[in-house]
Tab-separated table of C-alpha atoms in Angstrom:
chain	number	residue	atom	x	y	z
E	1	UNK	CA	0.000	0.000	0.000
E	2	UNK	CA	2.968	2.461	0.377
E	3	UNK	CA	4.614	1.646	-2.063
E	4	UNK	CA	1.747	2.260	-4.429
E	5	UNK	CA	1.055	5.454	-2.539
E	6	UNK	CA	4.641	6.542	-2.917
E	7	UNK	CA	4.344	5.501	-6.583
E	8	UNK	CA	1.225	7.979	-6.974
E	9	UNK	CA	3.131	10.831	-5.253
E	10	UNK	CA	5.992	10.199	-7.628
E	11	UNK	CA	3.095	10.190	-10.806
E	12	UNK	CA	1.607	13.635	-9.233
E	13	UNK	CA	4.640	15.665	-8.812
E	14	UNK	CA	5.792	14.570	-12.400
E	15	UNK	CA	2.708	15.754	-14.028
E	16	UNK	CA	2.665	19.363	-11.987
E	17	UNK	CA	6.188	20.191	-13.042
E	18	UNK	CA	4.904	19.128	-16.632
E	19	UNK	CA	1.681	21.510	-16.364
E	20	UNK	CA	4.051	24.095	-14.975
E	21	UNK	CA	6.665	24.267	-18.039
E	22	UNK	CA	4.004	24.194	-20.433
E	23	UNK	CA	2.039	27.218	-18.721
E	24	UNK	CA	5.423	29.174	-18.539
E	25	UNK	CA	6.355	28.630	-22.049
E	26	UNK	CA	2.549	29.247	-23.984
E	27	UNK	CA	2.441	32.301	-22.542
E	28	UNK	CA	-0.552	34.728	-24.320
E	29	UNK	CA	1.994	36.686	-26.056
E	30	UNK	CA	2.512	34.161	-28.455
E	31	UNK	CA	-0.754	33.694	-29.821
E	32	UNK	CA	-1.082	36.218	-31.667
E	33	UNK	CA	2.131	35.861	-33.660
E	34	UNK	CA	0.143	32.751	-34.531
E	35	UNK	CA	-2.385	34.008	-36.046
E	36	UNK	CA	-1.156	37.233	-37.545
E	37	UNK	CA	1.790	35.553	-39.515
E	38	UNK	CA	0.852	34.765	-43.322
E	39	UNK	CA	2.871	32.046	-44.701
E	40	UNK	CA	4.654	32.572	-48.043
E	41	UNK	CA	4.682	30.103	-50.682
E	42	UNK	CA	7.101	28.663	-52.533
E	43	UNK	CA	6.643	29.048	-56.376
E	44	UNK	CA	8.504	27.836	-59.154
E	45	UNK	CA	8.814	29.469	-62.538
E	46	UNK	CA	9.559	27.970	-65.942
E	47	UNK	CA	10.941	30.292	-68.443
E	48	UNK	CA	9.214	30.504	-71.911
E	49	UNK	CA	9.559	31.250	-75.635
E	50	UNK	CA	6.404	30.455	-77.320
E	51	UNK	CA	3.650	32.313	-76.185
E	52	UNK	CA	0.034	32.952	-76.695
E	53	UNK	CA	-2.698	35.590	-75.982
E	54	UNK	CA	-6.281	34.749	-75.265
E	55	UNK	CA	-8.941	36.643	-74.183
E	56	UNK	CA	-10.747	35.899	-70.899
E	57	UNK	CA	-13.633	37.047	-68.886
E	58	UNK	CA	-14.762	37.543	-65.369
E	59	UNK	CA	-18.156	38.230	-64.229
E	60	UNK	CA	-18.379	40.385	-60.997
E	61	UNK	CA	-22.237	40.336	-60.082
E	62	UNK	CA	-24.057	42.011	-63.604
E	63	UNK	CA	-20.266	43.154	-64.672
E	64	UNK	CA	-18.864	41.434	-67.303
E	65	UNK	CA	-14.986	42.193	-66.536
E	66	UNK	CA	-12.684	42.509	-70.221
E	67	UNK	CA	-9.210	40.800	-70.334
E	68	UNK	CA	-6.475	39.076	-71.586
E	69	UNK	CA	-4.507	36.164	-70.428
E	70	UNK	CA	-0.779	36.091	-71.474
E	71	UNK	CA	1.002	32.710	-70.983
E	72	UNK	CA	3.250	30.073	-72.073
E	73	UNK	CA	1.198	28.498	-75.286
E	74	UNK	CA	0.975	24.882	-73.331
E	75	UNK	CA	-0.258	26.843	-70.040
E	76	UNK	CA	-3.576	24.938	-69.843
E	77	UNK	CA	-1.770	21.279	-69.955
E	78	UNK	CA	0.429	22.790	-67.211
E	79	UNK	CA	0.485	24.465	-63.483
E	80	UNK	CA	1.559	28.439	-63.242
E	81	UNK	CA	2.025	31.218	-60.493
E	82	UNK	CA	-0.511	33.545	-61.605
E	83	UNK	CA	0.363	37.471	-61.874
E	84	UNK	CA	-2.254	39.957	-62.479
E	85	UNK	CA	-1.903	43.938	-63.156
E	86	UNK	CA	-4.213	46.475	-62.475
E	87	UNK	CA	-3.981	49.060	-64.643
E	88	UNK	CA	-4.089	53.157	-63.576
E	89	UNK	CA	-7.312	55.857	-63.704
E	90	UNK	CA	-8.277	56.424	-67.385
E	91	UNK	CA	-6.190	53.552	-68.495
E	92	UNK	CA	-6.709	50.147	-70.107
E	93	UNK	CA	-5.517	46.835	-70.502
E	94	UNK	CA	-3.698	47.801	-73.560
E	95	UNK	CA	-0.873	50.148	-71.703
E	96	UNK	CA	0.957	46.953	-70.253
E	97	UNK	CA	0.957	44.824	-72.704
E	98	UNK	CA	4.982	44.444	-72.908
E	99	UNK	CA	4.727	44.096	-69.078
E	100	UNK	CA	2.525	40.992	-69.463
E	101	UNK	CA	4.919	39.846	-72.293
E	102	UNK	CA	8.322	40.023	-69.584
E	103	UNK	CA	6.566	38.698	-67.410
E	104	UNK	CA	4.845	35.474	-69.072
E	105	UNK	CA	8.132	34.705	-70.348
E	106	UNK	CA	9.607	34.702	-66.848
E	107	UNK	CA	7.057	32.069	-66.134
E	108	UNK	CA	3.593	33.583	-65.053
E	109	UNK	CA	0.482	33.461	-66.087
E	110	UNK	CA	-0.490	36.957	-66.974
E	111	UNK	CA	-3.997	38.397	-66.691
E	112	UNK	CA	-4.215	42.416	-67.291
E	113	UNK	CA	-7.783	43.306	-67.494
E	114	UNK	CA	-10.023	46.670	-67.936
E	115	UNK	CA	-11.288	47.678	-64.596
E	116	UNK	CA	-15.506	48.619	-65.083
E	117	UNK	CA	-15.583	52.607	-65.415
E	118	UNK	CA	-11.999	52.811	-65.256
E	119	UNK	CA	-11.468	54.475	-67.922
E	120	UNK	CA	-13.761	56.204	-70.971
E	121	UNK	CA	-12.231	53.724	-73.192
E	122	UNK	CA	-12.796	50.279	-70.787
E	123	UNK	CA	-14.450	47.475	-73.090
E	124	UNK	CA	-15.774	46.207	-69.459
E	125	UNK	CA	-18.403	49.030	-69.880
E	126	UNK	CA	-19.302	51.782	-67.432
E	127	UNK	CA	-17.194	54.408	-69.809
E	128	UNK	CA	-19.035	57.240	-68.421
E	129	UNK	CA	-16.946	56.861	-65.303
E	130	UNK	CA	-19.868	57.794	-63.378
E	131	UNK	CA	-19.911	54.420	-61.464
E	132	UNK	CA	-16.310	54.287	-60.331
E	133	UNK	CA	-14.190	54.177	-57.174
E	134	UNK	CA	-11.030	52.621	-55.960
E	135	UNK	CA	-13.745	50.082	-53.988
E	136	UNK	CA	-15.370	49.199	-57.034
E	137	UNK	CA	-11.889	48.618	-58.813
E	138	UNK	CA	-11.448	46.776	-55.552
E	139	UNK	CA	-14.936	44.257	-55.963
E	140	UNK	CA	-13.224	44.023	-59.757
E	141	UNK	CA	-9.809	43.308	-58.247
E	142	UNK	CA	-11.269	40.551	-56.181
E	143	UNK	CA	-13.553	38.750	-58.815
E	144	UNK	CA	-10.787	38.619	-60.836
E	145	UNK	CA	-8.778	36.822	-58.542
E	146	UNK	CA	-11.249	34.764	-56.838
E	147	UNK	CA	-12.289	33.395	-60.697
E	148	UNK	CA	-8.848	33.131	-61.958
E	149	UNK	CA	-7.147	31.026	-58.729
E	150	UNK	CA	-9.847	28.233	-59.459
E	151	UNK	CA	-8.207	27.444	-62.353
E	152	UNK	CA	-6.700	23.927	-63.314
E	153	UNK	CA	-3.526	25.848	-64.627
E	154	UNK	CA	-2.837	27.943	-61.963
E	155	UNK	CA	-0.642	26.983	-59.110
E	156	UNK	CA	-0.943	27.626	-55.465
E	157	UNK	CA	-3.402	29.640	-53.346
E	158	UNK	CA	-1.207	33.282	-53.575
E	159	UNK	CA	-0.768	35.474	-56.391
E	160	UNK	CA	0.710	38.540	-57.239
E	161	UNK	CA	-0.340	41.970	-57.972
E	162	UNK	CA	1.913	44.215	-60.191
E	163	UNK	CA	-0.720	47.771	-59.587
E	164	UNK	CA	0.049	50.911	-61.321
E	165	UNK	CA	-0.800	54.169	-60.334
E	166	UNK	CA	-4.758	54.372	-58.851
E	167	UNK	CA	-4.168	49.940	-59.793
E	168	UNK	CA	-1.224	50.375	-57.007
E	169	UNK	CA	-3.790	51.722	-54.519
E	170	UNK	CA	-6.364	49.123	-55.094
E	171	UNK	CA	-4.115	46.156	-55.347
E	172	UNK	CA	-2.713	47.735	-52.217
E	173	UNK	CA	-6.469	47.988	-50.445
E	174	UNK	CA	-6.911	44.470	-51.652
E	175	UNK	CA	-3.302	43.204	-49.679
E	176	UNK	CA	-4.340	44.508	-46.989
E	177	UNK	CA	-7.722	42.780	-46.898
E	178	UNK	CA	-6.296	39.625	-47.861
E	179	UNK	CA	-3.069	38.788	-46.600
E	180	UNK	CA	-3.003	35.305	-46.952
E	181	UNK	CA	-4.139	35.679	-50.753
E	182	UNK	CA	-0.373	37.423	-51.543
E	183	UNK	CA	2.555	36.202	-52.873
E	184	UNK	CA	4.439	40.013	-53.939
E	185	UNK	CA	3.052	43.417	-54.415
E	186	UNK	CA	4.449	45.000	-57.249
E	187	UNK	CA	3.648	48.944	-57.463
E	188	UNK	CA	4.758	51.133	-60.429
E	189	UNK	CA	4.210	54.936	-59.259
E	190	UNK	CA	1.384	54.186	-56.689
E	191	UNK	CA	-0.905	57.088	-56.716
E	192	UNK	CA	-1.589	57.570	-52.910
E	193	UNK	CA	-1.581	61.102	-53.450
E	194	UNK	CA	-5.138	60.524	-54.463
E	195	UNK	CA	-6.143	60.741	-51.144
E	196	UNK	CA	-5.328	64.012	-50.706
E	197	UNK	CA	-6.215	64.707	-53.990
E	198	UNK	CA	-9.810	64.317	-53.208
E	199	UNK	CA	-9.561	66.167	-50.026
E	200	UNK	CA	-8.821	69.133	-51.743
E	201	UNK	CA	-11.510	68.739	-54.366
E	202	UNK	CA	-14.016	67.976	-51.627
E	203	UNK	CA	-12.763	71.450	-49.702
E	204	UNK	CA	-13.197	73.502	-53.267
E	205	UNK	CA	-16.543	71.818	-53.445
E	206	UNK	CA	-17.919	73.471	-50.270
E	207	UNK	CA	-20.560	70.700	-48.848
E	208	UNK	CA	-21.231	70.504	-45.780
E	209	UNK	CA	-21.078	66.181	-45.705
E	210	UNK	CA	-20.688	63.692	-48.282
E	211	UNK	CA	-24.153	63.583	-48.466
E	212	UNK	CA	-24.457	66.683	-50.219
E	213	UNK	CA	-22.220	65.650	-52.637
E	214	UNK	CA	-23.270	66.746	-56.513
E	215	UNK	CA	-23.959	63.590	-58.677
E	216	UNK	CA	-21.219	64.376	-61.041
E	217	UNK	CA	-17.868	66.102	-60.147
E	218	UNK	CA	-15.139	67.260	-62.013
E	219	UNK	CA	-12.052	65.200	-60.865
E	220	UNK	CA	-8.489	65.131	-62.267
E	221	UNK	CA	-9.809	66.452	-65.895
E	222	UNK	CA	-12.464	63.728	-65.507
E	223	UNK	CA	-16.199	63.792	-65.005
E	224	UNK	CA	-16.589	61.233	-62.099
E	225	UNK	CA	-19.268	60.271	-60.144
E	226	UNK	CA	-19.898	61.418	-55.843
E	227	UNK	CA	-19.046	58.113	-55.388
E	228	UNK	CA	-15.681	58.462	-56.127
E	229	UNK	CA	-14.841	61.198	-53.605
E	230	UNK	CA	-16.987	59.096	-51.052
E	231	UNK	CA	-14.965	55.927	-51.466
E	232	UNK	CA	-12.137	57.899	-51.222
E	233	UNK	CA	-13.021	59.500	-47.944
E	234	UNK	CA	-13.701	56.763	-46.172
E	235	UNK	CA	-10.180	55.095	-46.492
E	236	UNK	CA	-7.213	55.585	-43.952
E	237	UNK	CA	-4.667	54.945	-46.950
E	238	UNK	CA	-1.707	54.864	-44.142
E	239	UNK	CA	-3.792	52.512	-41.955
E	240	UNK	CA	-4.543	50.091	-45.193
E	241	UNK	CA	-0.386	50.591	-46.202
E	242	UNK	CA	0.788	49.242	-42.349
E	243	UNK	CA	-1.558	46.099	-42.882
E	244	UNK	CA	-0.022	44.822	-46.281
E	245	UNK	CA	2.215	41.651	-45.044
E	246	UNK	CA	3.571	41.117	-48.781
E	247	UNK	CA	6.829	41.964	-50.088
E	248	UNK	CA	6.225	45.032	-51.536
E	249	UNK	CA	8.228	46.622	-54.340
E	250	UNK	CA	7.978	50.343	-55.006
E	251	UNK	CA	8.955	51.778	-58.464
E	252	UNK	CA	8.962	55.198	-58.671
E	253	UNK	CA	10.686	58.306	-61.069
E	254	UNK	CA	11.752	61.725	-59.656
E	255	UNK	CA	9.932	63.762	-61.782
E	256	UNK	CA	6.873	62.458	-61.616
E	257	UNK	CA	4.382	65.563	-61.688
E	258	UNK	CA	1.087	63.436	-60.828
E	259	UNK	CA	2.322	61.198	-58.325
E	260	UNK	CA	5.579	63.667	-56.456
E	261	UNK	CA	8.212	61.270	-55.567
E	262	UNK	CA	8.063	61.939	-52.112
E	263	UNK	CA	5.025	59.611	-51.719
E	264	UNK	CA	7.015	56.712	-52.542
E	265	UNK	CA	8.853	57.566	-50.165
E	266	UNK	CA	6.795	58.004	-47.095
E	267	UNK	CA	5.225	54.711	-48.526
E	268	UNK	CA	8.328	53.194	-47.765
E	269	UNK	CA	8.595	53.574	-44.346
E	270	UNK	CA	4.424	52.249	-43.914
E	271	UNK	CA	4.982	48.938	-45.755
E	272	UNK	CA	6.398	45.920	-43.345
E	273	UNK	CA	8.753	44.944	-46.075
E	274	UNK	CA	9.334	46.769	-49.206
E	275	UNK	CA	11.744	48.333	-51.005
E	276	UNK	CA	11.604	51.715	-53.643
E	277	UNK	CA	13.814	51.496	-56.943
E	278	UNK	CA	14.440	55.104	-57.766
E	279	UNK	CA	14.293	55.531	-62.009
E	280	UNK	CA	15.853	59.365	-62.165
E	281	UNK	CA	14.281	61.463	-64.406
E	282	UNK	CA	11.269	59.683	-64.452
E	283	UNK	CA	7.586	60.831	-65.247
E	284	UNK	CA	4.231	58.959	-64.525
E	285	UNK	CA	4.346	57.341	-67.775
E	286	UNK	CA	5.841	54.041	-69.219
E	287	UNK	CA	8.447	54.543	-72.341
E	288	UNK	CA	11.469	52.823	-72.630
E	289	UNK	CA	13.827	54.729	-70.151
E	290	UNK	CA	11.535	54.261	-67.575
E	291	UNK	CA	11.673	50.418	-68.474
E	292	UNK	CA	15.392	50.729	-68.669
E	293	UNK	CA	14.959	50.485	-64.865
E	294	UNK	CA	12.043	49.402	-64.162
E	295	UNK	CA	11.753	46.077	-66.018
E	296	UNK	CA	15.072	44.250	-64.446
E	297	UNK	CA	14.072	45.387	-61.217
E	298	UNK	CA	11.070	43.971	-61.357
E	299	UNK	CA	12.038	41.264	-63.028
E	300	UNK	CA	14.216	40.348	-60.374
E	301	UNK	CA	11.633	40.758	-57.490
E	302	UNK	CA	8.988	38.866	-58.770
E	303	UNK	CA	12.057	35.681	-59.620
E	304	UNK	CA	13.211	35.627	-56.088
């Protein structure tokens, strides 16, 4: 009977230490490391020489979403990371089509589409503009993505964004949303200034809410709709920037009269991890000095 009780004691004291390690080393504080770190995936990418253009669609509620997919011409027999750009306010598809190009024959499969109302020109409709916002370009962002990921020739669950100008600030709205959904963040003269942008046309407007907002506004030579400005108004763009978990990669030139420099810059030091490649002398517009930088740099971020 002792020796059984003396056994027990023995069993008792063993499992108290155990309880008391385990308590001392789960401590609270690292839960939420747990739960807040996204974890990156590997990808792989196959270089290639032959390939094709097709067009493809995406429906987003009654929005029939215009685009094309750029890929290696066997891409449907195969598995691919999947890139996607976003194109910038009153722009199309059609600016970045060498981008898509590079970039397919680094290994991706492209997708550059024409946001709805985007532009007066967007063959997704809505050309009156009237309808647009950086959250509607957001829904369109989304769509796109959640459509295109449930592909058989797409690989993995993350993809990346390349976003220029307004496209950076809506691919960066939709990072920060989705963190787990991101592989790399890609952002070719990011127009955050239109933030303040809108501020100022809001202050010239003299309302006294968004409420009393006139239908249509003039807006960065464009007739937009109130909706833009109340979008716009809503969003803590510095707030959004410090939630993005990606690796983000900042391209930006110095004379730049739409989108100063200096933005870039302050976006540098909001982003977790990113990094700004400078191209001197550079306007918000893609020719081939810009691309003189731009393209290796980019090319090398989204091969790492």
């Amino acid at each position: 009977m002792r020796k059984a009780i003396y056994v027990f004691s023995i069993l008792l004291l063993g499992l108290s230490c155990f309880w008391f390690f385990m308590r001392k080393n789960y401590n609270s504080e690292a839960i939420p490391n747990m739960a807040t770190e996204v974890q990156k995936e590997e990808i792989s990418l196959q270089e290639s020489s032959n390939l094709i253009e097709e067009d493809y669609r995406v429906r987003r509620d009654d929005v029939e979403l215009v685009g094309v997919l750029t890929a290696d011409a066997n891409y449907k027999n195969e598995k691919r990371p999947l890139l996607i750009i976003a194109h910038g306010f009153n722009n199309t598809l059609e600016n970045y089509a060498d981008y898509a190009e590079n970039l397919a024959r680094q290994g991706y499969v492209v997708y550059r589409f024409d946001f709805y109302g985007g532009s007066q020109a967007s063959k997704s409709g809505g050309t009156d503009m009237l309808h647009m916002s950086v959250l509607t370009e957001k829904a369109d962002l989304e769509a796109v993505i959640n459509q295109l990921s449930k592909e058989k020739f797409v690989t993995g669950d993350q993809v990346t964004l390349l976003g220029a100008s307004q496209g950076g600030v809506v691919s960066t709205l939709y990072a920060a949303d989705n963190p787990e959904r991101i592989h790399k963040l890609a952002l070719v003269f990011p127009a955050f200034v239109l933030f303040d942008d809108v501020a100022q046309t809001y202050a010239r407007l003299g309302v006294k809410s968004v409420n009393d907002l006139p239908d249509v506004i003039t807006h960065r030579n464009a007739q937009l709709g109130s909706i833009y400005l109340k979008d716009a108004l809503s969003i803590d763009i510095e707030t959004e920037m410090k939630r993005v978990k990606a690796p983000v990669m900042l391209i930006h030139g110095t004379a730049d009269e739409v989108v100063p420099y200096e933005y870039s810059l302050q976006a540098l030091k909001l982003f977790s991890d990113s990094q700004l490649v400078t191209v001197e002398g550079g306007g918000h517009w893609i020719d081939a000095n810009f691309n003189e930088t731009a393209l290796p740099a980019l090319e090398e971020f989204l091969g790492e």
